[in-house]
Coordinates of C-alpha atoms in Angstrom, one line a residue:
M15 CA 142.2 162.8 -5.5
E16 CA 144.2 165.7 -6.7
G17 CA 146.5 166.8 -9.5
S18 CA 146.2 165.9 -13.2
P19 CA 144.6 162.6 -14.3
I20 CA 146.8 159.5 -14.2
P21 CA 147.8 158.3 -17.6
V22 CA 146.7 154.9 -18.9
L23 CA 149.5 153.2 -20.9
T24 CA 149.5 150.3 -23.3
V25 CA 152.7 148.3 -23.1
P26 CA 153.7 145.9 -25.9
T27 CA 154.5 142.4 -24.8
A28 CA 154.9 138.8 -26.1
P29 CA 153.4 135.6 -24.9
F30 CA 155.0 133.1 -22.5
E31 CA 154.4 129.5 -23.3
D32 CA 154.0 128.3 -19.7
Q33 CA 151.0 130.3 -18.4
R34 CA 148.4 127.6 -18.4
P35 CA 146.5 127.7 -15.1
T36 CA 146.9 124.4 -13.3
G37 CA 143.2 124.4 -12.2
G38 CA 141.0 126.9 -10.5
G39 CA 142.5 129.7 -12.5
G40 CA 145.8 129.5 -10.7
L41 CA 149.4 130.0 -11.9
R42 CA 152.1 128.9 -9.5
R43 CA 155.8 129.3 -10.3
P44 CA 159.1 130.1 -8.7
T45 CA 159.1 133.6 -7.2
G46 CA 162.2 134.5 -9.2
L47 CA 160.3 134.0 -12.5
F48 CA 157.5 136.4 -11.5
E49 CA 160.0 138.9 -10.0
G50 CA 162.8 138.7 -12.6
Q51 CA 161.1 137.9 -15.9
R52 CA 160.0 141.1 -17.5
N53 CA 156.2 141.2 -18.2
Y54 CA 155.6 137.7 -16.7
L55 CA 153.2 138.9 -14.0
P56 CA 151.5 141.6 -16.2
N57 CA 150.9 139.1 -19.0
F58 CA 149.0 136.8 -16.7
I59 CA 147.1 139.5 -14.9
Q60 CA 146.0 140.9 -18.3
S61 CA 144.9 137.5 -19.4
V62 CA 142.8 137.1 -16.3
L63 CA 141.2 140.5 -16.7
S64 CA 140.6 140.0 -20.4
S65 CA 138.8 136.7 -19.6
I66 CA 136.0 138.8 -18.0
D67 CA 133.6 140.0 -20.7
L68 CA 134.1 143.6 -21.4
R69 CA 130.5 144.6 -20.5
D70 CA 130.9 142.8 -17.1
R71 CA 134.4 144.3 -16.5
Q72 CA 133.7 148.0 -17.1
G73 CA 133.0 149.6 -13.7
C74 CA 132.8 146.3 -11.8
T75 CA 134.0 145.6 -8.3
M76 CA 136.8 143.0 -7.7
V77 CA 138.5 141.8 -4.5
V78 CA 142.3 141.5 -4.1
G79 CA 144.2 139.7 -1.3
S80 CA 147.4 137.9 -0.6
D81 CA 148.9 135.6 2.0
G82 CA 151.7 138.1 2.6
R83 CA 154.5 136.1 1.0
Y84 CA 157.5 137.8 -0.6
F85 CA 156.7 139.8 -3.7
S86 CA 153.1 140.2 -2.6
R87 CA 153.2 144.0 -2.1
T88 CA 154.8 144.6 -5.5
A89 CA 152.4 142.2 -7.2
T90 CA 149.4 143.9 -5.5
E91 CA 150.5 147.3 -6.8
I92 CA 150.7 145.9 -10.3
V93 CA 147.3 144.3 -10.0
V94 CA 145.8 147.6 -8.9
Q95 CA 147.5 149.6 -11.7
M96 CA 146.3 147.1 -14.3
A97 CA 142.8 146.8 -12.9
A98 CA 142.4 150.6 -13.1
A99 CA 143.7 150.6 -16.7
N100 CA 141.3 147.8 -17.7
G101 CA 138.2 149.6 -16.6
I102 CA 137.6 148.0 -13.2
G103 CA 135.6 150.5 -11.1
R104 CA 136.4 149.5 -7.6
L105 CA 138.8 147.2 -5.7
I106 CA 138.4 145.9 -2.2
I107 CA 141.8 145.0 -0.7
G108 CA 142.7 143.8 2.8
Q109 CA 144.8 146.1 4.9
N110 CA 148.5 145.6 4.1
G111 CA 147.3 143.5 1.2
I112 CA 146.4 140.6 3.5
L113 CA 143.2 138.5 3.0
S114 CA 142.8 134.8 3.5
T115 CA 141.5 132.8 0.6
P116 CA 138.2 132.0 2.6
A117 CA 137.9 135.8 3.3
V118 CA 138.2 136.6 -0.4
S119 CA 135.5 134.2 -1.2
C120 CA 133.3 135.6 1.6
I121 CA 133.7 139.2 0.4
I122 CA 133.1 138.4 -3.2
R123 CA 129.8 136.8 -2.3
K124 CA 128.9 139.5 0.3
I125 CA 129.3 142.4 -2.1
K126 CA 128.4 140.5 -5.3
A127 CA 131.8 141.3 -6.9
A128 CA 132.7 140.2 -10.4
G129 CA 135.6 138.1 -8.9
G130 CA 138.8 138.2 -7.0
I131 CA 142.6 137.9 -7.5
I132 CA 144.5 136.1 -4.7
L133 CA 148.2 136.3 -4.6
T134 CA 149.3 133.0 -3.0
A135 CA 151.1 129.8 -3.6
S136 CA 149.1 128.0 -0.9
H137 CA 151.2 125.8 1.3
C138 CA 154.4 126.2 -0.8
P139 CA 157.4 128.0 0.8
G140 CA 157.9 131.7 0.4
G141 CA 160.8 134.1 0.1
P142 CA 163.0 134.9 -2.9
G143 CA 163.8 131.3 -3.4
G144 CA 160.3 130.0 -2.8
E145 CA 157.2 130.0 -4.9
F146 CA 154.6 132.7 -5.8
G147 CA 151.2 132.3 -7.3
V148 CA 148.2 134.1 -8.8
K149 CA 144.7 132.7 -8.4
F150 CA 141.4 133.9 -9.9
N151 CA 138.1 133.4 -8.2
V152 CA 134.9 134.0 -10.1
A153 CA 131.7 135.7 -9.1
N154 CA 130.3 132.9 -7.0
G155 CA 133.5 133.2 -4.8
G156 CA 135.0 130.0 -5.9
P157 CA 138.0 129.0 -8.0
A158 CA 137.7 129.6 -11.7
P159 CA 136.1 126.6 -13.5
D160 CA 138.0 124.9 -16.2
V161 CA 136.3 126.8 -19.0
V162 CA 137.5 130.0 -17.5
S163 CA 141.0 128.7 -17.0
D164 CA 141.1 127.6 -20.6
K165 CA 140.0 131.0 -21.7
I166 CA 142.8 132.6 -19.6
Y167 CA 145.3 130.3 -21.2
Q168 CA 144.2 131.0 -24.7
I169 CA 144.4 134.7 -24.2
S170 CA 147.9 134.3 -22.7
K171 CA 149.1 132.5 -25.8
T172 CA 148.2 135.4 -28.1
I173 CA 148.7 138.5 -25.9
E174 CA 150.4 141.4 -27.6
E175 CA 149.9 144.2 -25.1
Y176 CA 148.7 145.0 -21.6
A177 CA 147.1 148.1 -20.1
I178 CA 148.5 149.7 -16.9
C179 CA 148.6 152.9 -14.9
P180 CA 152.2 152.9 -13.7
D181 CA 151.9 156.2 -11.8
L182 CA 149.0 155.0 -9.6
R183 CA 150.1 154.5 -6.0
I184 CA 148.0 153.3 -3.1
D185 CA 148.5 153.2 0.6
L186 CA 147.8 149.6 1.6
S187 CA 148.1 150.4 5.3
R188 CA 145.4 153.1 5.5
L189 CA 141.8 151.8 6.1
G190 CA 139.2 153.6 4.0
R191 CA 138.6 154.8 0.5
Q192 CA 141.1 156.2 -2.0
E193 CA 140.0 157.6 -5.3
F194 CA 142.0 158.4 -8.5
D195 CA 141.2 160.3 -11.7
L196 CA 142.4 158.5 -14.8
E197 CA 142.9 159.7 -18.3
N198 CA 139.9 159.0 -20.6
K199 CA 137.8 157.6 -17.8
F200 CA 134.5 159.2 -16.9
K201 CA 134.4 158.0 -13.3
P202 CA 137.1 157.9 -10.7
F203 CA 138.8 154.6 -9.9
R204 CA 138.2 153.6 -6.3
V205 CA 140.2 151.5 -3.9
E206 CA 138.8 150.5 -0.5
I207 CA 141.2 149.2 2.1
V208 CA 139.3 147.0 4.6
D209 CA 140.0 145.2 7.8
P210 CA 141.0 141.7 6.6
V211 CA 138.9 139.9 9.3
D212 CA 135.7 141.8 10.0
I213 CA 133.5 140.8 7.1
Y214 CA 134.5 137.1 7.4
L215 CA 134.0 137.2 11.2
N216 CA 130.5 138.5 10.7
L217 CA 129.7 135.5 8.6
L218 CA 131.1 133.1 11.2
R219 CA 128.9 134.7 13.8
T220 CA 125.8 133.6 11.7
I221 CA 127.1 130.0 11.5
F222 CA 128.3 129.1 15.0
D223 CA 127.1 129.4 18.6
F224 CA 129.9 131.6 19.7
N225 CA 128.7 131.5 23.3
A226 CA 129.1 127.8 23.5
I227 CA 132.6 127.9 22.0
K228 CA 133.5 130.8 24.4
S229 CA 132.3 128.8 27.4
L230 CA 134.5 125.9 26.3
L231 CA 137.5 128.1 26.1
T232 CA 137.0 130.2 29.1
G233 CA 134.6 128.5 31.6
P234 CA 135.3 126.0 34.4
G235 CA 137.6 123.2 33.2
Q236 CA 138.4 125.3 30.1
L237 CA 139.9 123.5 27.1
K238 CA 143.5 124.6 26.6
I239 CA 144.2 125.1 22.9
R240 CA 147.3 125.7 20.8
V241 CA 146.9 127.2 17.3
D242 CA 149.8 127.7 14.9
A243 CA 149.3 130.2 12.1
M244 CA 152.7 129.2 10.6
H245 CA 153.5 132.9 9.9
G246 CA 151.0 132.9 7.1
V247 CA 147.9 135.0 6.6
M248 CA 145.9 133.4 9.5
G249 CA 147.7 135.2 12.3
P250 CA 145.3 138.2 12.4
Y251 CA 142.3 135.9 12.1
V252 CA 143.4 133.6 14.9
R253 CA 144.0 136.5 17.2
K254 CA 140.8 138.3 16.4
V255 CA 138.4 135.3 16.3
L256 CA 139.8 132.8 18.7
C257 CA 141.5 135.2 21.2
D258 CA 139.6 138.5 21.1
E259 CA 136.2 137.2 20.2
L260 CA 136.1 133.7 21.8
G261 CA 138.3 134.3 24.8
A262 CA 141.3 132.0 24.2
P263 CA 144.4 133.2 26.1
A264 CA 146.7 135.2 23.8
N265 CA 149.5 132.7 24.3
S266 CA 147.2 130.0 22.7
A267 CA 148.2 131.4 19.3
I268 CA 151.7 131.0 18.0
N269 CA 153.5 132.2 14.8
C270 CA 150.8 134.8 14.2
V271 CA 152.9 137.5 12.6
P272 CA 152.7 137.1 8.8
L273 CA 156.2 136.9 7.4
E274 CA 157.3 137.1 3.7
D275 CA 159.2 133.8 4.1
F276 CA 157.0 132.2 6.7
G277 CA 159.9 132.3 9.1
G278 CA 161.9 130.1 6.8
Q279 CA 159.4 127.3 7.3
H280 CA 157.1 125.3 4.9
P281 CA 153.6 126.6 5.7
D282 CA 152.0 123.3 5.2
P283 CA 149.8 122.0 8.1
N284 CA 150.8 118.3 8.3
L285 CA 152.9 116.1 10.6
T286 CA 156.0 116.7 8.4
Y287 CA 156.1 120.5 8.6
A288 CA 153.9 121.5 11.6
T289 CA 156.5 120.1 14.0
T290 CA 156.4 123.0 16.5
L291 CA 152.8 122.4 17.1
L292 CA 153.2 118.6 17.2
E293 CA 155.9 118.8 19.9
A294 CA 153.8 121.2 22.0
M295 CA 150.8 118.9 21.8
K296 CA 152.9 115.8 22.7
G297 CA 153.6 117.4 26.1
G298 CA 150.0 116.9 27.1
E299 CA 149.3 120.4 28.3
Y300 CA 146.9 121.2 25.5
G301 CA 143.7 119.4 24.7
F302 CA 143.2 120.8 21.2
G303 CA 145.7 121.9 18.5
A304 CA 145.4 123.2 15.0
A305 CA 147.6 124.6 12.3
F306 CA 146.8 126.5 9.1
D307 CA 148.6 126.8 5.7
A308 CA 149.8 130.1 4.2
D309 CA 146.5 131.3 2.8
G310 CA 144.2 129.8 5.4
D311 CA 142.2 127.3 3.5
R312 CA 143.9 124.1 4.8
Y313 CA 144.1 123.0 8.4
M314 CA 145.3 120.1 10.7
I315 CA 143.7 119.0 13.9
L316 CA 145.6 117.4 16.8
G317 CA 144.3 116.1 20.1
Q318 CA 146.0 115.9 23.5
N319 CA 149.4 114.1 23.4
G320 CA 149.7 114.7 19.7
F321 CA 146.7 112.5 18.7
F322 CA 146.5 113.1 14.9
V323 CA 143.1 113.4 13.1
S324 CA 143.6 112.5 9.5
P325 CA 141.9 114.9 7.0
S326 CA 139.6 112.1 5.7
D327 CA 138.5 111.2 9.2
S328 CA 138.0 114.9 10.1
L329 CA 135.6 115.3 7.1
A330 CA 133.7 112.2 8.1
I331 CA 133.4 113.2 11.8
I332 CA 132.3 116.7 10.9
A333 CA 129.6 115.1 8.6
A334 CA 128.4 112.9 11.4
N335 CA 128.1 115.8 13.8
L336 CA 126.7 118.6 11.7
S337 CA 123.7 118.9 14.1
C338 CA 126.1 120.6 16.6
I339 CA 126.2 123.6 14.2
P340 CA 123.3 126.1 14.2
Y341 CA 123.8 126.8 10.5
F342 CA 123.1 123.2 9.5
R343 CA 120.2 122.9 12.0
Q344 CA 118.6 125.8 10.1
T345 CA 119.5 124.9 6.5
G346 CA 119.5 121.1 6.6
V347 CA 122.0 118.8 4.9
R348 CA 121.5 118.2 1.2
G349 CA 124.6 116.2 0.2
F350 CA 128.2 115.5 0.8
G351 CA 131.2 115.8 -1.6
R352 CA 134.7 114.4 -1.5
S353 CA 137.5 114.3 -4.0
M354 CA 138.1 110.8 -5.5
P355 CA 141.5 110.2 -3.6
T356 CA 139.9 111.1 -0.3
S357 CA 139.1 108.0 1.8
T358 CA 135.6 106.6 1.7
A359 CA 135.0 107.2 5.4
L360 CA 132.6 110.0 4.5
D361 CA 130.6 107.5 2.4
R362 CA 129.8 105.3 5.4
V363 CA 128.4 108.3 7.3
A364 CA 126.4 109.4 4.3
K365 CA 124.9 106.0 3.9
S366 CA 123.8 105.9 7.6
M367 CA 122.3 109.4 7.2
K368 CA 120.7 108.5 3.8
I369 CA 122.4 111.5 2.2
P370 CA 124.1 111.4 -1.3
V371 CA 127.8 111.6 -1.8
Y372 CA 129.4 113.2 -4.9
E373 CA 132.8 111.9 -5.8
T374 CA 134.8 114.5 -7.8
P375 CA 138.3 115.0 -9.2
A376 CA 140.7 116.9 -7.0
G377 CA 140.1 120.6 -7.0
W378 CA 137.6 122.7 -5.1
R379 CA 136.1 124.1 -8.3
F380 CA 134.2 120.9 -8.8
F381 CA 132.4 121.3 -5.5
S382 CA 131.3 124.9 -6.4
N383 CA 128.9 123.7 -9.1
L384 CA 127.4 121.2 -6.7
M385 CA 126.9 123.8 -4.0
D386 CA 125.6 126.5 -6.4
S387 CA 122.9 124.0 -7.5
G388 CA 121.9 123.1 -4.0
R389 CA 123.2 119.6 -4.1
C390 CA 126.0 119.7 -1.6
S391 CA 126.3 121.1 1.9
L392 CA 129.7 119.8 3.1
C393 CA 132.7 118.7 1.1
G394 CA 136.4 118.0 1.6
E395 CA 139.7 116.7 0.3
E396 CA 142.4 114.5 1.8
S397 CA 144.8 117.4 1.3
F398 CA 143.7 119.0 4.6
G399 CA 140.8 121.0 3.1
T400 CA 137.2 121.0 4.3
G401 CA 134.4 123.5 3.7
S402 CA 130.7 124.0 3.4
D403 CA 128.2 126.0 1.3
H404 CA 128.7 129.1 3.4
L405 CA 131.6 129.8 0.9
R406 CA 132.9 128.4 -2.3
E407 CA 136.4 127.7 -0.9
K408 CA 137.8 125.3 1.7
D409 CA 138.0 127.1 5.0
G410 CA 140.5 126.2 7.7
L411 CA 139.2 128.4 10.5
W412 CA 135.7 127.3 9.8
A413 CA 136.7 123.7 10.2
V414 CA 138.5 124.5 13.5
L415 CA 135.4 126.2 14.8
V416 CA 133.3 123.1 13.8
W417 CA 135.6 120.9 15.8
L418 CA 135.4 123.2 18.9
S419 CA 131.6 123.2 18.5
I420 CA 131.6 119.4 18.4
I421 CA 133.8 119.2 21.5
A422 CA 131.6 121.7 23.3
A423 CA 128.4 119.8 22.5
R424 CA 129.7 116.3 23.1
K425 CA 131.9 117.1 26.1
Q426 CA 134.5 114.7 24.9
S427 CA 138.2 115.0 24.0
V428 CA 139.4 114.9 20.4
E429 CA 140.6 111.4 20.8
E430 CA 137.4 110.2 22.4
I431 CA 135.3 111.7 19.5
V432 CA 137.5 110.0 16.9
R433 CA 137.5 106.6 18.7
D434 CA 133.7 106.7 19.1
H435 CA 133.4 107.4 15.4
W436 CA 135.7 104.4 14.6
A437 CA 133.6 102.2 16.9
K438 CA 130.4 103.2 15.1
Y439 CA 131.6 103.3 11.5
G440 CA 134.9 101.4 11.4
R441 CA 138.3 102.8 10.8
H442 CA 139.7 103.7 7.4
Y443 CA 143.5 103.4 7.4
Y444 CA 144.8 105.8 4.9
C445 CA 148.1 107.3 3.7
R446 CA 149.4 109.5 0.8
F447 CA 152.9 109.2 -0.5
D448 CA 154.2 112.1 -2.6
Y449 CA 157.0 111.6 -5.1
E450 CA 157.9 115.3 -5.7
G451 CA 160.2 117.1 -8.0
L452 CA 160.1 114.6 -10.8
E453 CA 160.8 115.2 -14.5
P454 CA 157.4 115.8 -16.2
K455 CA 158.3 113.6 -19.1
A456 CA 159.2 110.7 -16.9
T457 CA 156.0 110.9 -14.9
Y458 CA 154.0 111.0 -18.1
Y459 CA 155.5 107.6 -19.3
I460 CA 155.1 106.1 -15.8
M461 CA 151.4 107.0 -15.7
R462 CA 150.8 106.0 -19.3
D463 CA 152.3 102.5 -18.8
L464 CA 150.5 102.1 -15.5
E465 CA 147.2 103.0 -17.1
A466 CA 147.7 100.5 -19.9
L467 CA 148.4 97.8 -17.2
V468 CA 145.6 98.3 -14.8
T469 CA 142.9 99.1 -17.3
D470 CA 143.5 96.0 -19.3
K471 CA 140.7 93.5 -18.8
S472 CA 143.1 90.8 -17.8
F473 CA 144.0 92.8 -14.7
I474 CA 140.6 92.3 -13.1
G475 CA 140.6 89.2 -10.9
Q476 CA 144.4 89.2 -10.5
Q477 CA 145.6 88.2 -7.0
F478 CA 148.5 89.7 -5.1
A479 CA 150.0 87.8 -2.2
V480 CA 152.0 89.9 0.3
G481 CA 152.9 88.0 3.5
S482 CA 149.7 86.6 4.9
H483 CA 147.6 89.0 2.9
I484 CA 145.9 88.1 -0.5
Y485 CA 144.4 91.0 -2.4
S486 CA 142.1 90.3 -5.4
V487 CA 141.4 93.1 -7.9
A488 CA 137.7 93.8 -8.2
K489 CA 137.7 97.0 -10.2
T490 CA 140.0 99.4 -12.0
D491 CA 139.6 102.6 -14.0
S492 CA 141.0 105.9 -15.1
F493 CA 138.7 108.1 -13.1
E494 CA 136.3 110.2 -15.1
Y495 CA 133.8 112.7 -13.7
V496 CA 130.5 113.8 -15.3
D497 CA 129.3 116.9 -13.6
P498 CA 125.6 116.2 -12.6
V499 CA 124.8 119.9 -13.0
D500 CA 126.0 120.7 -16.5
G501 CA 127.2 117.4 -17.9
T502 CA 130.8 118.5 -18.2
V503 CA 133.1 115.5 -18.6
T504 CA 136.6 115.6 -16.9
K505 CA 138.8 112.7 -17.9
K506 CA 142.1 111.1 -16.7
Q507 CA 141.8 112.2 -13.0
G508 CA 143.7 109.3 -11.5
L509 CA 144.1 105.6 -11.7
R510 CA 142.0 103.5 -9.3
I511 CA 142.5 99.9 -8.2
I512 CA 139.8 98.7 -5.9
F513 CA 140.2 95.3 -4.3
S514 CA 137.5 92.8 -3.2
D515 CA 137.9 93.8 0.5
A516 CA 137.2 97.5 -0.5
S517 CA 140.9 98.4 -0.1
R518 CA 142.0 101.0 -2.7
L519 CA 145.2 102.1 -4.4
I520 CA 145.2 105.3 -6.4
F521 CA 147.8 106.9 -8.5
R522 CA 147.5 110.6 -9.5
L523 CA 149.8 113.0 -11.4
S524 CA 150.0 116.5 -9.9
S525 CA 151.9 119.4 -11.4
S526 CA 150.8 122.5 -9.5
S527 CA 154.1 124.3 -9.8
G528 CA 154.2 123.7 -13.5
V529 CA 158.0 123.2 -13.4
R530 CA 158.4 119.7 -11.8
A531 CA 155.8 117.0 -11.4
T532 CA 154.5 115.0 -8.5
I533 CA 153.2 111.5 -8.5
R534 CA 150.8 110.9 -5.6
L535 CA 150.2 107.4 -4.4
Y536 CA 147.2 106.8 -2.1
A537 CA 146.4 103.6 -0.1
E538 CA 143.3 102.9 1.9
S539 CA 142.2 99.8 3.9
Y540 CA 139.1 99.4 6.0
E541 CA 138.9 97.8 9.5
R542 CA 135.5 97.1 11.1
D543 CA 136.8 95.3 14.2
P544 CA 137.4 97.7 17.1
G545 CA 140.2 95.4 18.1
G546 CA 142.1 96.5 15.0
H547 CA 141.8 100.2 15.4
D548 CA 145.1 100.9 17.2
Q549 CA 147.5 99.9 14.5
E550 CA 150.0 102.2 12.8
P551 CA 148.6 103.2 9.4
Q552 CA 151.8 102.5 7.5
A553 CA 152.0 99.1 9.0
V554 CA 148.5 98.2 8.0
L555 CA 149.0 99.6 4.5
S556 CA 152.4 98.2 3.9
P557 CA 151.1 95.2 1.8
L558 CA 149.1 97.6 -0.4
I559 CA 152.2 99.8 -0.8
A560 CA 154.3 96.8 -1.8
I561 CA 151.7 96.0 -4.5
A562 CA 151.7 99.6 -5.7
L563 CA 155.5 99.8 -5.9
K564 CA 155.6 96.5 -7.8
I565 CA 153.2 97.3 -10.5
S566 CA 154.3 101.0 -10.9
Q567 CA 158.1 100.4 -10.7
I568 CA 158.2 104.0 -9.5
H569 CA 161.4 103.6 -7.6
E570 CA 163.2 101.9 -10.4
R571 CA 162.0 104.4 -13.0
T572 CA 162.7 107.6 -11.0
G573 CA 165.8 106.6 -9.1
R574 CA 164.0 107.4 -5.9
R575 CA 164.4 105.2 -2.8
G576 CA 161.1 106.5 -1.3
P577 CA 158.5 109.2 -1.2
T578 CA 159.4 112.8 -0.5
V579 CA 156.5 113.3 2.0
I580 CA 154.1 110.9 3.7
T581 CA 150.8 112.2 5.0

């Protein structure tokens, strides 16, 4: 800290109409818009900071991290300059700007910060032609609830100026404290650059039996693993936790150098995009495989020979085996949560354990309230996200360590564990079909017309014959969630069709990028007979899909011949 105080400037600006957070306090747009549109990023950052009450903001501590994608360093600098000008007292930032989303949640909770800003567009591609995002997590470590997102949006619509210290420069590579004197500020502004892994790793040590996992990965008959960080934020975490701490060979981890464009790949851990891992697993050399998305909150599990564990099955299997984890043996299990589109496999486990299940809209923020009130210990979504009340975010590496703990305790392979689960609870065949990049106006009318059709009383009892299958409609609705904690009502969260055999069809509109829209179609069918557990999901679900396409007319109304992605 030397020289004259750094000036604090007030810069005139004008609102942008498209800065409504899409849920959880996040704004995701094409990178070119953030980078090229003057004041676009500062406007949103100012709106976020102004959403924190002034008395809570002055002198407070916040956490800042990114998944390392293109434009992150520039954006981090702007966030730091604006935080200083807006009275934030201290920022905790990961070295080189890197912090996974679970690590941000961890640090917020550990140091009791006022919140955190995460620069990520999750599983979306990076680079100049990719996407960029800003996400705001509140003081409990979780995504901003809707009331905060609404406040951010209202501020963004009337913003006239923002505060910034354009001459403030920090060294993101240097661990330790950096202090700055600002004009008209009584106390120095402090930035602390921390190791991105250490605080999060210390939390994991309190949850798992690291000795048991280390024995699995290093002892006689060791489990050979393959873990793909997909050139996102998780590289340093995989190397430090799985390799350095737990003894997995260094060559177990691939694509562990964070790259601004994720190596030109789509950092989305599913069978469509994690093909490098899938091909390696198909060779049979490795007994366990995992991949993570760009910011580390989503994951995929594969067994030997490429055996795929669906996210819904993974959630249910984790729930059924929580006794393998020291953390849950100590705290007990109070409740489970799943997003409405997630398969009902979890519900069958919960019923056998006599534990309540909370069915919420999509979005992790809905689980945070349940966990804060002590109602929920484990929750998950079909979009490859699972977590527990150790944080207020989904947590990919935590889920991988849970799986390794289960394997160590049960001394079975991934496939054996899954098949045993199916034998006990039955198999839930499940698929999600994404129709991406649609015109928002067209999707609005498709969903409007579909809602009118399926919620009409005459739709109940209708029968659909497809080949030898006959499906009778038992229940339909437009999903509405009443938060059991505060009574908040969230409406229009997807259309559900439930048939008499418990099969389900769900239609849900998603617009996370804010530019184009996505219609997601989910199909689920239950098979109790073990003799029917070896079928291909799409083959089993094809009659349901035929019904969905018939009643929605989605191909005819969008000009599409099929979905963009199937998971």
